[in-house]
Coordinates of C-alpha atoms (C1' of nucleotides) in Angstrom, one line a residue:
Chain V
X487 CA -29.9 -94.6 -25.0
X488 CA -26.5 -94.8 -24.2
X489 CA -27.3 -97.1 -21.1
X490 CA -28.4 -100.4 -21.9
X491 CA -25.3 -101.4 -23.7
X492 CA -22.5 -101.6 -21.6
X493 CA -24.7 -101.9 -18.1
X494 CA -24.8 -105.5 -16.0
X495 CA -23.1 -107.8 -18.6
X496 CA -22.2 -109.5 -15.3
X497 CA -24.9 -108.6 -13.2
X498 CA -25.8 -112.1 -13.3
X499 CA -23.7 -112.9 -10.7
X500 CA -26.2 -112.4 -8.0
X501 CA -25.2 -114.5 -5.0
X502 CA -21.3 -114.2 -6.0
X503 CA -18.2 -114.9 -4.4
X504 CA -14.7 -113.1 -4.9
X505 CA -13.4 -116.3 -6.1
X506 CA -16.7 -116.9 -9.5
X507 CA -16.5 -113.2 -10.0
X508 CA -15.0 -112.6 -13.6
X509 CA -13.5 -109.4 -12.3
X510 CA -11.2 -111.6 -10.0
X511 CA -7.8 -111.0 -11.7
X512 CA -7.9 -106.8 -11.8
X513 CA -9.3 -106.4 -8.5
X514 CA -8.6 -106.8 -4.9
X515 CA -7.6 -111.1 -4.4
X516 CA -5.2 -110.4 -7.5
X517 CA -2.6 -111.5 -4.7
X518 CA -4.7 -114.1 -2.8
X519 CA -5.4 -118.0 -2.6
X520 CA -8.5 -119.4 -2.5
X521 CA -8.7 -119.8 1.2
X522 CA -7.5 -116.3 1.7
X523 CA -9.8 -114.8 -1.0
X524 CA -12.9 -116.6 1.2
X525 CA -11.8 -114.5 4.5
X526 CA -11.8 -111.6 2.1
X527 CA -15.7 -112.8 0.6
X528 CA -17.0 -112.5 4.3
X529 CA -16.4 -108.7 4.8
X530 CA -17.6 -107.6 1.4
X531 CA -20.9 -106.1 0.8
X532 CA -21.8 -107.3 -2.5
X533 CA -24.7 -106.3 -4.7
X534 CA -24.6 -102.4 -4.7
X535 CA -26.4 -100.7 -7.3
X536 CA -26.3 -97.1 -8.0
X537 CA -28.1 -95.4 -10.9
X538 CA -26.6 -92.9 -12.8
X539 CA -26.1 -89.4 -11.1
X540 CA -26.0 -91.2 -7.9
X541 CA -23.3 -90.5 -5.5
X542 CA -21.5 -93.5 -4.3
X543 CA -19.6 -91.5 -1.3
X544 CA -19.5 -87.9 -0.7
X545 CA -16.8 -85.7 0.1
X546 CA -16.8 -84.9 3.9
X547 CA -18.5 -87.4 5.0
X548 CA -17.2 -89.8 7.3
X549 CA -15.6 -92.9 5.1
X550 CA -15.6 -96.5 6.3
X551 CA -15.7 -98.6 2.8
X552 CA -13.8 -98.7 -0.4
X553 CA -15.8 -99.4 -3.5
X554 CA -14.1 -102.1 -6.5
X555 CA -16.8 -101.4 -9.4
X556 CA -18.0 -104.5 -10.7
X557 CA -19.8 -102.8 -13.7
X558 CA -20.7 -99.3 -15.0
X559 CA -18.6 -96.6 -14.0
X560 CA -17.6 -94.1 -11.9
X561 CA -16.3 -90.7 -11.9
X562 CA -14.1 -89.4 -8.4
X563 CA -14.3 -85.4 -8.0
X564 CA -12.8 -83.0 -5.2
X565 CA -14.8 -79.6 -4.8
X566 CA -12.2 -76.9 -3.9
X567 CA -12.6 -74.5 -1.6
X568 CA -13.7 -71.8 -4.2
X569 CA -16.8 -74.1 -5.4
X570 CA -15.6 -75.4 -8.3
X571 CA -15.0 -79.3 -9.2
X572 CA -11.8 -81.3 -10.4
X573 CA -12.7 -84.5 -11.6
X574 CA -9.9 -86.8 -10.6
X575 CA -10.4 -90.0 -12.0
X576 CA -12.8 -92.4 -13.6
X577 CA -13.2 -95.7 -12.6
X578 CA -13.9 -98.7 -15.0
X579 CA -15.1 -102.6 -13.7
X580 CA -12.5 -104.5 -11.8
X581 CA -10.7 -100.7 -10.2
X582 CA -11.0 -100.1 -6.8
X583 CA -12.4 -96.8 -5.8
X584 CA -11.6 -94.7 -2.7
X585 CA -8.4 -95.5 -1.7
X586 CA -7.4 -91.4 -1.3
X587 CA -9.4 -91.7 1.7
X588 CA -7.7 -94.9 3.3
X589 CA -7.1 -94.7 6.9
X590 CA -8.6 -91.4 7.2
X591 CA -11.5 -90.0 8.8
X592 CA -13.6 -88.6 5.7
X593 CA -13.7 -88.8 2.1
X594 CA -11.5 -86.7 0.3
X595 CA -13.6 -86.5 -2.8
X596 CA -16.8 -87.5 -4.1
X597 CA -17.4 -90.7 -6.2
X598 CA -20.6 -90.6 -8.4
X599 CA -22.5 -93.2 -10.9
X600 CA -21.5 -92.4 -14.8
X601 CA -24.1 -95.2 -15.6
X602 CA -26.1 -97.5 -13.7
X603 CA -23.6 -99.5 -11.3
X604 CA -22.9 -102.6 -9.3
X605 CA -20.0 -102.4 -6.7
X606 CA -18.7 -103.8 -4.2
X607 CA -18.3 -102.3 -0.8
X608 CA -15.5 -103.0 1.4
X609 CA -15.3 -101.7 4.8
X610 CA -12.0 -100.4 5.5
X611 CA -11.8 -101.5 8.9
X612 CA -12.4 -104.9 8.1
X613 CA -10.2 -104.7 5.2
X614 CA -7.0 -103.2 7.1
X615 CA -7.5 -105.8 9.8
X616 CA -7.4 -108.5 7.3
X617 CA -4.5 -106.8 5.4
X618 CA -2.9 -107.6 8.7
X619 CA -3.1 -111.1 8.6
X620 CA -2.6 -111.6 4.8
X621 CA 0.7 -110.3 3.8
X622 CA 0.0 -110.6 0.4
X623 CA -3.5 -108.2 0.2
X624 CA -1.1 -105.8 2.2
X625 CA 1.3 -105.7 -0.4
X626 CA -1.6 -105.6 -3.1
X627 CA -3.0 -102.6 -1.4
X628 CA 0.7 -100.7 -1.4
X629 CA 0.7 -101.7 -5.0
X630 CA -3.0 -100.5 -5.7
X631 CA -2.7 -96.9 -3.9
X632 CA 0.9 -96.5 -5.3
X633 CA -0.4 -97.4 -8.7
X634 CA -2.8 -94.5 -7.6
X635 CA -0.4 -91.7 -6.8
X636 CA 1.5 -92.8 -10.3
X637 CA -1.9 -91.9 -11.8
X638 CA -2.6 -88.7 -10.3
X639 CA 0.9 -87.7 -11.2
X640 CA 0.3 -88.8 -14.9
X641 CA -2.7 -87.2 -14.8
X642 CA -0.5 -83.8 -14.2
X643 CA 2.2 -84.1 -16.6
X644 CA -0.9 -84.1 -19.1
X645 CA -2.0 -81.5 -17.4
X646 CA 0.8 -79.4 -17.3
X647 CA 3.4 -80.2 -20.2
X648 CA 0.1 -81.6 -23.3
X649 CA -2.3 -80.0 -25.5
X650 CA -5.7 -80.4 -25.4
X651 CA -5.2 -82.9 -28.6
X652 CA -2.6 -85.1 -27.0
X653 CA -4.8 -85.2 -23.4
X654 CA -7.6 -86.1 -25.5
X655 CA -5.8 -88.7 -27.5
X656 CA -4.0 -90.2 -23.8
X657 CA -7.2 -90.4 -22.5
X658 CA -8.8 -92.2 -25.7
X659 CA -6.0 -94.5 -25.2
X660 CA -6.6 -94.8 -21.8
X661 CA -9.8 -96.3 -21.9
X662 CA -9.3 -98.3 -24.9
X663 CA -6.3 -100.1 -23.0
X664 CA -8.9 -100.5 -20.0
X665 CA -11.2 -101.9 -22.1
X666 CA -8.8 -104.6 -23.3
X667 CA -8.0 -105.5 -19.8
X668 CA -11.4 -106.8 -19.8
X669 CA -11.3 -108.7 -23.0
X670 CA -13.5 -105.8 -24.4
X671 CA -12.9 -104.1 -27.8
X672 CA -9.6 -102.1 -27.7
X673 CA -11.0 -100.1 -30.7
X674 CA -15.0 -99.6 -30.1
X675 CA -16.5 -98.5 -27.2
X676 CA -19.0 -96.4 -25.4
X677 CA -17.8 -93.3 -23.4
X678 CA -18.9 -93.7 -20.1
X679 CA -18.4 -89.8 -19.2
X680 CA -20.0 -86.5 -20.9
X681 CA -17.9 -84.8 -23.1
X682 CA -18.3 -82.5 -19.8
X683 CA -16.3 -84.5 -17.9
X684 CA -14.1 -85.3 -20.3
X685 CA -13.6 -81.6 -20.7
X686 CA -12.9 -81.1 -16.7
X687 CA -11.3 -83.9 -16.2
X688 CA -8.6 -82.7 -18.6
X689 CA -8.7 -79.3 -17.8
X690 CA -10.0 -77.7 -20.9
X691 CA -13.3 -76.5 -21.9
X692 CA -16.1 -78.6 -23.4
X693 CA -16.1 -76.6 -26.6
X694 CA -12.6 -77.5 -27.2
X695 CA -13.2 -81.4 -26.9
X696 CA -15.9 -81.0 -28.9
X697 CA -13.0 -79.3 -31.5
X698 CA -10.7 -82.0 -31.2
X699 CA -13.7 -84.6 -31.5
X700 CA -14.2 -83.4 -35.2
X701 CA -10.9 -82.3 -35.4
X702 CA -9.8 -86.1 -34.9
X703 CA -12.7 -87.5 -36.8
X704 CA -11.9 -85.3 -40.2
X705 CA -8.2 -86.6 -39.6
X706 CA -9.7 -90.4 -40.1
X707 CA -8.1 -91.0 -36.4
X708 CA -11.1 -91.8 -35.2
X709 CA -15.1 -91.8 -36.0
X710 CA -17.1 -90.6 -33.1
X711 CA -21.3 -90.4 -32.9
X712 CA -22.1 -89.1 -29.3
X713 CA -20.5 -91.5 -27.0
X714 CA -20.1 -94.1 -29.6
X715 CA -16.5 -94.4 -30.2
X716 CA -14.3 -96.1 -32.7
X717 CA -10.6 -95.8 -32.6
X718 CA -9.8 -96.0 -36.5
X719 CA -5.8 -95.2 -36.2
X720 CA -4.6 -96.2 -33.1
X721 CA -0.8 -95.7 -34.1
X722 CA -1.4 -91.9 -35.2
X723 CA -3.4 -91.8 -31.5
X724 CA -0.1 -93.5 -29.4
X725 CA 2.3 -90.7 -31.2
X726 CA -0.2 -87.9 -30.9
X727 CA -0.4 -88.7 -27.0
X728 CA 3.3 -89.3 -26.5
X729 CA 3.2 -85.4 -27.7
X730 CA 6.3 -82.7 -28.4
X731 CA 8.5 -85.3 -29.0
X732 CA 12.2 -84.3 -30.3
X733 CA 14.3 -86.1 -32.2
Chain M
X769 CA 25.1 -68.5 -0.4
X770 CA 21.5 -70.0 0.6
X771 CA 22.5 -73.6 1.5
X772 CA 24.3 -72.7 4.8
X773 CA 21.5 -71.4 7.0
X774 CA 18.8 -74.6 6.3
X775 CA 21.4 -77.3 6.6
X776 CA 22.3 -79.7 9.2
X777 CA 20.2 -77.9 11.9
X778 CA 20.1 -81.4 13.3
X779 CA 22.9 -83.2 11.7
X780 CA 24.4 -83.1 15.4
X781 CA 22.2 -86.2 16.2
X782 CA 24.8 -89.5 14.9
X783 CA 24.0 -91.8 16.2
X784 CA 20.9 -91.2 16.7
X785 CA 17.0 -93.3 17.1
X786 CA 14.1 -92.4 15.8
X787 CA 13.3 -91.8 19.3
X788 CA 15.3 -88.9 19.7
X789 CA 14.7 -88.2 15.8
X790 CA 13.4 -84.2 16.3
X791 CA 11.0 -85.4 13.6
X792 CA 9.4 -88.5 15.2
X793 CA 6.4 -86.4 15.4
X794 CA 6.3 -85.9 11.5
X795 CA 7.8 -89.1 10.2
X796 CA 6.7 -92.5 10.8
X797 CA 6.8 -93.1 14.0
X798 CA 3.7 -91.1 14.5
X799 CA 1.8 -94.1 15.2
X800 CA 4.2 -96.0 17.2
X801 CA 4.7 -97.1 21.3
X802 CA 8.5 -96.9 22.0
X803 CA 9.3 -101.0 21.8
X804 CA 7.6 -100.5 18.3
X805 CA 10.2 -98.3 17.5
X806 CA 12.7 -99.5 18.5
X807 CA 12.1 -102.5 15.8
X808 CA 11.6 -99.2 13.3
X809 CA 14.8 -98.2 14.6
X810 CA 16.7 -101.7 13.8
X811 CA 15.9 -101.5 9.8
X812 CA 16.3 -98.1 9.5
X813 CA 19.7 -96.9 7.6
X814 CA 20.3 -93.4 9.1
X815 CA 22.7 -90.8 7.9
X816 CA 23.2 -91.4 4.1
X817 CA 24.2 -87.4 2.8
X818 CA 23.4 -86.3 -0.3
X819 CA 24.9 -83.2 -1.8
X820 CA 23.1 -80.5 -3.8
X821 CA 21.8 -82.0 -7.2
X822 CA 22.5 -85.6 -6.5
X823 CA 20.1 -88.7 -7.1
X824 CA 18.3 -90.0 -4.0
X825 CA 17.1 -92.6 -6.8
X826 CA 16.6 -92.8 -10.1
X827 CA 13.5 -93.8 -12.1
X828 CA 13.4 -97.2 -13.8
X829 CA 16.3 -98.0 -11.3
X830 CA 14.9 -101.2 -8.7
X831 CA 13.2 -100.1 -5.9
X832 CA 13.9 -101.0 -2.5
X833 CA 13.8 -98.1 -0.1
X834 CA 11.9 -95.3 0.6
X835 CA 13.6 -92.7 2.0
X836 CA 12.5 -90.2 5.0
X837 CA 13.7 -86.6 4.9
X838 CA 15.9 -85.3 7.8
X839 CA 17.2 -82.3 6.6
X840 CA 17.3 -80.8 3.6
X841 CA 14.8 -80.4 0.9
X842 CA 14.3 -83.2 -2.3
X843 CA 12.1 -83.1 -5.5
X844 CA 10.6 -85.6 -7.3
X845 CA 9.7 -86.0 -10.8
X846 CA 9.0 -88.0 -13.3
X847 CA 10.7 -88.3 -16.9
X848 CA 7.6 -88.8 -19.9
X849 CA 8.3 -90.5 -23.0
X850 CA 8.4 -87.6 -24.8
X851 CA 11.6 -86.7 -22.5
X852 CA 10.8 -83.8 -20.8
X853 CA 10.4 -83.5 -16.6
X854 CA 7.7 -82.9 -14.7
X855 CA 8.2 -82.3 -10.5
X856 CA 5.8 -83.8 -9.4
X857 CA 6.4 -82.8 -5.3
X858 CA 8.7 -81.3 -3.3
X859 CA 9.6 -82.7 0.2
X860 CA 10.8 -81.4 3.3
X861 CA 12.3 -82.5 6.2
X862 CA 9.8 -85.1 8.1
X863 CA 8.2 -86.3 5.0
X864 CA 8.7 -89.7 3.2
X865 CA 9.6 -89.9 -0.5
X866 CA 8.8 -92.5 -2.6
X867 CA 6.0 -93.8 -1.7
X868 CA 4.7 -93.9 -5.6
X869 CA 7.0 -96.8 -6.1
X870 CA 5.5 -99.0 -3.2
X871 CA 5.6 -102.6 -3.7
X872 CA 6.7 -102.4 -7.0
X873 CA 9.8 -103.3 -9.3
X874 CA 11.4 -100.3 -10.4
X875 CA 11.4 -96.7 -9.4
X876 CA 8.1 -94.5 -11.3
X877 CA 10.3 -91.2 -10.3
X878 CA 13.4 -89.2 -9.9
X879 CA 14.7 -88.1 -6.5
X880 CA 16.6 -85.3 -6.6
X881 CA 18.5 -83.3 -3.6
X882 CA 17.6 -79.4 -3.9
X883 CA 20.6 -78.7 -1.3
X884 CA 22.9 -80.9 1.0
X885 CA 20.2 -83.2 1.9
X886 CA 19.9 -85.8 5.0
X887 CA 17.9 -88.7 4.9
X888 CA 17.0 -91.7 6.2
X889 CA 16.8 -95.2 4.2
X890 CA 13.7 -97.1 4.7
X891 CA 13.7 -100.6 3.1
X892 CA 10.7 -101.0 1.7
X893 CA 10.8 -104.9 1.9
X894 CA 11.3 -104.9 6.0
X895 CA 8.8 -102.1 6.2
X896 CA 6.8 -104.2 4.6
X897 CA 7.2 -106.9 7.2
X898 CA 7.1 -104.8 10.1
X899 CA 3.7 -103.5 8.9
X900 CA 2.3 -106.5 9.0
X901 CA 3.2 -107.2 12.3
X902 CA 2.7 -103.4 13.8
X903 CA -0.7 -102.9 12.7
X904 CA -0.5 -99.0 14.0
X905 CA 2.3 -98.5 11.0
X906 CA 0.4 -100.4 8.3
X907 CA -2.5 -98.0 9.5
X908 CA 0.3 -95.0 9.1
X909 CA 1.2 -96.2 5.7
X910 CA -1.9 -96.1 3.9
X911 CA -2.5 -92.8 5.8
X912 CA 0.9 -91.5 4.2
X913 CA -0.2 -93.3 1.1
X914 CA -3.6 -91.9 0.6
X915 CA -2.4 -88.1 1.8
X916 CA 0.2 -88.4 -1.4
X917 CA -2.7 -89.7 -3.6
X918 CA -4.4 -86.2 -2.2
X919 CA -1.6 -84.4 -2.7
X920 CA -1.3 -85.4 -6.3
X921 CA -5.2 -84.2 -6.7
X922 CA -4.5 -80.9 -5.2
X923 CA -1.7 -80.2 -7.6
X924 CA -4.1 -81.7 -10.8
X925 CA -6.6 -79.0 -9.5
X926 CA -3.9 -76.0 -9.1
X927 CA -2.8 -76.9 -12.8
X928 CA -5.9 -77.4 -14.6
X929 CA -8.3 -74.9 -12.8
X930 CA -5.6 -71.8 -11.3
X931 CA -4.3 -68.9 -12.9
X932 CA -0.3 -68.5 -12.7
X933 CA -0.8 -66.2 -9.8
X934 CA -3.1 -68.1 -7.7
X935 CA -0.7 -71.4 -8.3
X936 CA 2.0 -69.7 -6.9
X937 CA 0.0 -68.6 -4.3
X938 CA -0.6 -71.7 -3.2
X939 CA 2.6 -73.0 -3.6
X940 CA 3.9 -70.6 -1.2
X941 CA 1.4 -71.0 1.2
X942 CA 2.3 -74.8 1.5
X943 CA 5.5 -74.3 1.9
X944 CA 4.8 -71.8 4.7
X945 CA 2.8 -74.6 6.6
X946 CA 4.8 -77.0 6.2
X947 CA 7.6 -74.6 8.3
X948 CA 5.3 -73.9 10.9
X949 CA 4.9 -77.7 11.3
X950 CA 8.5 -77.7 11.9
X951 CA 8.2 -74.8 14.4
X952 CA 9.9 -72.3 12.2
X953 CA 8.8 -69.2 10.6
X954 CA 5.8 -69.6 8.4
X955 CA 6.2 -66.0 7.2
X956 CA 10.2 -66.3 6.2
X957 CA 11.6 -68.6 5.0
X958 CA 14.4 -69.9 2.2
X959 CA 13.0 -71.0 -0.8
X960 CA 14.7 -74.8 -1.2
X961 CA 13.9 -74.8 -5.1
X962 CA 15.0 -72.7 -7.6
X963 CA 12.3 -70.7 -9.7
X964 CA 13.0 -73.3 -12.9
X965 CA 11.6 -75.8 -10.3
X966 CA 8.9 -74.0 -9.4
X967 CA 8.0 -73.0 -12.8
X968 CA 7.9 -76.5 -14.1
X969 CA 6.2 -78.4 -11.0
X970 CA 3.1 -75.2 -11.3
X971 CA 3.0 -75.9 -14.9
X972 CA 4.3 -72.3 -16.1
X973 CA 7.2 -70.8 -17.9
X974 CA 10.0 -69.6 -16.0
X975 CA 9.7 -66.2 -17.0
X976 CA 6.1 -66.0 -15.8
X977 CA 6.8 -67.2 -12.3
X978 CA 9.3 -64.2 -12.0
X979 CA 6.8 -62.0 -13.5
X980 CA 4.5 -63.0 -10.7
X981 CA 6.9 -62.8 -8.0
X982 CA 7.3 -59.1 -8.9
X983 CA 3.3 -58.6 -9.1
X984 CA 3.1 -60.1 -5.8
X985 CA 6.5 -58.0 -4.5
X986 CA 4.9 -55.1 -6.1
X987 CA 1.4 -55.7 -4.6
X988 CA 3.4 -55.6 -1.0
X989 CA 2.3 -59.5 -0.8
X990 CA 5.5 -60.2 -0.1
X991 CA 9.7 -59.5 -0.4
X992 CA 11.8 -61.5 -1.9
X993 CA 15.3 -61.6 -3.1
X994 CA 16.4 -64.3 -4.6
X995 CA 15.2 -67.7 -2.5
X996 CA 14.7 -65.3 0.2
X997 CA 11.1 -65.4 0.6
X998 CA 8.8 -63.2 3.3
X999 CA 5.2 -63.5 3.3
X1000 CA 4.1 -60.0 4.3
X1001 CA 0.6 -60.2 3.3
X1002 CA -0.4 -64.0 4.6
X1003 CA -4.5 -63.1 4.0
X1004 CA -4.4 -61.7 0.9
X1005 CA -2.0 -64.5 -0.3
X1006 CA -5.1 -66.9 1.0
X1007 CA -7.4 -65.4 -0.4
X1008 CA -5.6 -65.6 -3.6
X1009 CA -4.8 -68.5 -3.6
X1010 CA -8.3 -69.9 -3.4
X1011 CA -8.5 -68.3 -6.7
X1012 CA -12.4 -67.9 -8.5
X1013 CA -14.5 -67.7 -5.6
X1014 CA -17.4 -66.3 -7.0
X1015 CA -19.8 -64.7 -4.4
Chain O
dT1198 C1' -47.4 -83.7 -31.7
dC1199 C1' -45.5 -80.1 -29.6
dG1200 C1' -42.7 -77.7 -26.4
dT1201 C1' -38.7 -78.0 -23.2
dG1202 C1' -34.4 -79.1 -21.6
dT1203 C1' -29.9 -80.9 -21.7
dG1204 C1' -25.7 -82.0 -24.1
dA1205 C1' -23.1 -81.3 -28.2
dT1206 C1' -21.4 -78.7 -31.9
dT1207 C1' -19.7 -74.6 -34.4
dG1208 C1' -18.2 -69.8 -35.1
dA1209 C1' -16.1 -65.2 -33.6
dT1210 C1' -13.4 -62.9 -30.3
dA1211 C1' -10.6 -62.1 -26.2
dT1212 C1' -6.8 -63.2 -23.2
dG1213 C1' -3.4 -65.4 -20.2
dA1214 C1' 0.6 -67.3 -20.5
dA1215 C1' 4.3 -69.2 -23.7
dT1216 C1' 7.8 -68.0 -26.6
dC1217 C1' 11.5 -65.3 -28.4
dA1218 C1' 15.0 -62.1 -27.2
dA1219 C1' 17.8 -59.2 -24.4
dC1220 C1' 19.9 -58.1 -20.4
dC1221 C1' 21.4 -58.3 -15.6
dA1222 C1' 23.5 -59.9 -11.1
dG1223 C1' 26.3 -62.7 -8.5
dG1224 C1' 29.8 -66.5 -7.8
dG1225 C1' 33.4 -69.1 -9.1
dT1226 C1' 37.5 -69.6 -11.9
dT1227 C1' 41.7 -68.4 -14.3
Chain P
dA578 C1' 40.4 -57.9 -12.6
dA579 C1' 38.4 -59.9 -16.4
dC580 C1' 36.0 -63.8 -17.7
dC581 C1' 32.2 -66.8 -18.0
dC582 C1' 28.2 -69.3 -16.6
dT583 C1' 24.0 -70.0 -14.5
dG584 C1' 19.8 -68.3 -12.7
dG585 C1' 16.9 -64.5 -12.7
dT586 C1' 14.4 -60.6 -14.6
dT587 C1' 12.1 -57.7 -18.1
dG588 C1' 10.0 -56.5 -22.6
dA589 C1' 7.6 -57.5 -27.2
dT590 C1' 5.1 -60.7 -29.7
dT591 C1' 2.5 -64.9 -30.7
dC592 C1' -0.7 -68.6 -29.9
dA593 C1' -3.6 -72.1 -27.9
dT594 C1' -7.4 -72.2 -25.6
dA595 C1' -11.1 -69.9 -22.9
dT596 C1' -15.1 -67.3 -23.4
dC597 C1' -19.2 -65.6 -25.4
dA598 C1' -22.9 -66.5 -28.4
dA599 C1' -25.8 -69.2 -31.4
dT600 C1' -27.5 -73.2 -33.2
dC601 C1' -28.4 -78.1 -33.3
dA602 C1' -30.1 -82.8 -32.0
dC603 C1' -32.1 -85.7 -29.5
dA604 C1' -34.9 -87.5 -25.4
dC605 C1' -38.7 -86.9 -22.5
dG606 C1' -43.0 -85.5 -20.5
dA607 C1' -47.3 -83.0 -21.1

DNA sequence: TCGTGTGATTGATATGAATCAACCAGGGTT
DNA sequence: AACCCTGGTTGATTCATATCAATCACACGA
């Protein structure tokens, strides 16, 4: 049910270039004119579709592409040695996916289809070799893997200094500021991810999002039905993430 | 008392070139012929000394170098709004620091010498242009890149899916590798960080990483006194450190 | 229409680690 | 020496969240 709403509202684009894709200012020619961003159009394999469930790259196996998503979403996960996985990060329209693999020989984690979603492939090769010539999509890929550690370490201060209340709340936030990016509602959305994810992502247990769901909901902070989300009180949300603050 | 034995085991080379850099092997150069490095060699600042406790760089500050560890030990962290620290990596001689702030404005962390600490100053803006023209370094800097991004990961799973003992587990094992990709003892060693350093990067309270320090000491896993560290039981601190492995 | 399964919610209980509180050891200073 | 100061250790108690257990709601296929 959840599906048909926020799927291909640009799947239109069919035979696409960089340069008529509305993604054009979050993703990769960010940095590039227009005779650049065609030298970048000829090494990308447009028109990717993976269903939900579907693994986009799997950890371990050899890795030649990047991914940017162009819609749906994706979720990246390492599996630890003892079995069990760590979501890393999700991955909304216009992000590019993969880059904790750049320049090496296999994936380090496994990138998988929230919903059904378009992408496009870029082969790394190709896309290092051109990084070569074009000075500025070299310094746009520093920028975009550096912006990547920055997340990861964010990612662990939540992890390691929140609750489960203010992760949840950063994480609302989160997507609600990713979702403006895109000239989408700041303030209503659709969860891509299972309250599962959510949970691992995080690192607490499903039960407890669930908690803090109708915790937040009873608090008039926000009004959640399954993955239908509405942020009611985005101020209470921003202090409520910024968490043990002192005086 | 522990800062005179790491120290300046290679402060004897002055004048020195990344060529006869002990490190070379570690560092940068990795990917580089010798006329290659001797452009490295040309923008590198060598020698800057910092003294136990002292700012490599400071976050929000501009960035313009990133900075390749000699000798010494640094951590790095990152302030939250909420105004309380989180490490988010320690780094030891051979590895490059602050490669979060790539190709951006302003610093995303803190840089902070553990003990009298040698580095050398990379610029990032003639790093940048030397990539472009060495393709083997730009290939070397996403690889750096992309290990910190799996770096980060590792430490988001250690926080959100290990117990307190496993964590430290791990930590120590890391550490230990990373001597014995110096050539020195992987089984004892000085601790470079004190246990409030630990405590916060692995997410714990002080008081519970002594606590598990005793366990372990008590468990014959290893002896320490103080930052003197000795790995007696390296197995069963793997095994551990793994954590949940469920048959 | 009825099972059947999966994801989400709610409640009761258990627990690992934080917190609070002393105390200790060593180094540097006067 | 006597002092303090910082970093480390140890113990008692508390608390947030995991875990265990049930129930619910909805979607889907037979």
């Amino acid at each position: 049910m959840s599906q048909s709403i926020p799927v291909n509202q640009m799947s239109s684009i069919s035979k696409s270039s960089c340069q008529r894709c509305s993604l054009s200012n979050l993703c990769l020619p960010l940095a590039l004119d227009s005779t650049d961003m065609n030298r970048l159009d000829e090494v990308v394999n447009r028109d990717r579709i993976f269903n939900r469930g579907e693994q986009v790259f799997t950890q371990s196996t050899p890795f030649r592409s990047c991914y940017a998503v162009k819609s749906g979403a994706i979720k990246t996960s390492v599996i630890t040695e003892s079995g069990d996985e760590q979501i890393t990060g999700f991955f909304m329209p216009g992000e590019l996916v993969g880059l904790d693999s750049m320049s090496d020989e296999i994936h380090a984690s496994t990138a998988k289809a929230l919903e059904r979603t378009s992408v496009c492939e870029i082969p790394v090769e190709q896309l290092e070799n051109l990084a070569n010539t074009l000075p500025g999509l070299q310094h746009h890929m520093f920028h975009l893997m550096s912006q990547e550690i920055r997340n990861s370490h964010q990612l662990s201060v939540l992890l390691s200094k929140n609750t489960a209340e203010e992760r949840i709340a950063a994480l609302l936030l989160s997507l609600s500021s990713r979702f403006q990016r895109r000239k989408l509602s700041p303030t209503h959305f659709n969860l891509p991810m299972a309250r599962n994810d959510i949970a691992n992502f995080l690192g607490l247990a499903v039960e407890t999002v669930s908690r803090v769901f109708t915790r937040f909901q009873n608090q008039g902070l926000i009004r959640a039905k399954g993955r239908d989300i509405e942020l009611v009180d985005l101020e209470a949300l921003q202090t409520m993430a910024l968490g043990n603050a002192q005086p």
